[in-house]
């Protein structure tokens, strides 16, 4: 079994991110209201890549993303999240 690999989220992950953010069956479990367009995927990725968000892979297979965002720096409050694509 291949172990998980994490890569800092970057624009070259956009194609893989469509399997998460453009899929209505997946986003209904997220805070994303409607499936994203390709342009929206690019924008979201651009915004998130400056934070602690990572693409998750098993071998070369993209599984989703995981992140830990700062919600309130003064209170040292963080939000941990993950979004996984549907199984292949």
Short mmCIF file of C-alpha atoms in Angstrom, two decimals:
data_model
loop_
_atom_site.label_atom_id
_atom_site.label_comp_id
_atom_site.label_asym_id
_atom_site.label_seq_id
_atom_site.Cartn_x
_atom_site.Cartn_y
_atom_site.Cartn_z
CA UNK A 1 0.00 0.00 0.00
CA UNK A 2 1.31 3.45 -0.91
CA UNK A 3 1.60 5.94 1.91
CA UNK A 4 0.04 9.37 1.67
CA UNK A 5 2.01 12.26 0.24
CA UNK A 6 1.25 15.94 0.82
CA UNK A 7 2.20 18.81 -1.49
CA UNK A 8 1.65 22.52 -0.81
CA UNK A 9 -1.37 23.56 -2.88
CA UNK A 10 -0.33 25.23 -6.15
CA UNK A 11 -1.92 26.25 -9.46
CA UNK A 12 -0.71 23.05 -11.14
CA UNK A 13 -3.23 21.19 -8.92
CA UNK A 14 -6.18 22.95 -10.64
CA UNK A 15 -7.04 19.99 -12.90
CA UNK A 16 -7.14 17.64 -9.92
CA UNK A 17 -9.14 20.12 -7.83
CA UNK A 18 -11.99 20.02 -10.35
CA UNK A 19 -12.72 16.47 -9.11
CA UNK A 20 -13.55 18.02 -5.73
CA UNK A 21 -14.84 21.55 -6.25
CA UNK A 22 -16.81 20.93 -9.46
CA UNK A 23 -18.60 17.81 -8.23
CA UNK A 24 -22.01 18.49 -6.66
CA UNK A 25 -21.91 15.17 -4.77
CA UNK A 26 -18.66 16.23 -3.09
CA UNK A 27 -19.26 19.92 -2.38
CA UNK A 28 -22.53 19.29 -0.59
CA UNK A 29 -20.36 18.23 2.36
CA UNK A 30 -18.34 21.48 2.22
CA UNK A 31 -19.00 25.18 2.68
CA UNK A 32 -19.02 25.61 -1.13
CA UNK A 33 -22.59 26.42 -2.19
CA UNK A 34 -22.60 25.34 -5.84
CA UNK A 35 -20.19 23.48 -8.12
CA UNK A 36 -17.31 25.69 -9.21
CA UNK A 37 -16.44 26.72 -12.73
CA UNK A 38 -12.87 26.22 -13.91
CA UNK A 39 -12.21 29.93 -13.30
CA UNK A 40 -13.55 29.64 -9.73
CA UNK A 41 -11.27 26.64 -9.11
CA UNK A 42 -8.30 28.73 -10.27
CA UNK A 43 -9.33 31.62 -8.01
CA UNK A 44 -9.89 29.41 -4.94
CA UNK A 45 -6.57 27.67 -5.47
CA UNK A 46 -4.80 31.01 -5.87
CA UNK A 47 -6.27 32.25 -2.58
CA UNK A 48 -5.53 29.05 -0.64
CA UNK A 49 -1.98 28.48 -1.86
CA UNK A 50 -0.70 31.24 0.43
CA UNK A 51 -2.00 29.36 3.48
CA UNK A 52 -1.33 25.98 5.09
CA UNK A 53 -3.29 23.92 2.55
CA UNK A 54 -1.98 20.75 0.94
CA UNK A 55 -2.93 18.42 -1.91
CA UNK A 56 -3.15 14.79 -0.74
CA UNK A 57 -1.88 11.96 -2.94
CA UNK A 58 -1.60 8.20 -2.61
CA UNK A 59 1.15 7.38 -5.06
CA UNK A 60 0.25 9.54 -8.06
CA UNK A 61 -3.48 9.40 -7.31
CA UNK A 62 -4.97 12.74 -6.16
CA UNK A 63 -7.28 12.21 -3.18
CA UNK A 64 -8.19 15.75 -2.12
CA UNK A 65 -6.93 18.58 0.06
CA UNK A 66 -6.33 19.25 3.75
CA UNK A 67 -5.64 22.53 5.48
CA UNK A 68 -5.32 24.39 8.73
CA UNK A 69 -6.43 28.01 8.33
CA UNK A 70 -5.91 30.79 10.85
CA UNK A 71 -9.36 31.93 11.91
CA UNK A 72 -8.33 34.40 14.64
CA UNK A 73 -4.64 35.05 15.24
CA UNK A 74 -5.15 36.92 18.52
CA UNK A 75 -7.13 34.04 20.01
CA UNK A 76 -4.86 31.45 18.37
CA UNK A 77 -7.93 29.93 16.75
CA UNK A 78 -7.43 27.64 13.75
CA UNK A 79 -9.79 25.74 11.48
CA UNK A 80 -8.81 22.29 10.27
CA UNK A 81 -10.57 21.04 7.13
CA UNK A 82 -10.34 18.36 4.49
CA UNK A 83 -12.11 17.82 1.18
CA UNK A 84 -11.83 14.46 -0.58
CA UNK A 85 -12.87 13.51 -4.10
CA UNK A 86 -15.27 10.65 -4.76
CA UNK A 87 -13.62 7.25 -4.95
CA UNK A 88 -12.44 6.23 -8.39
#
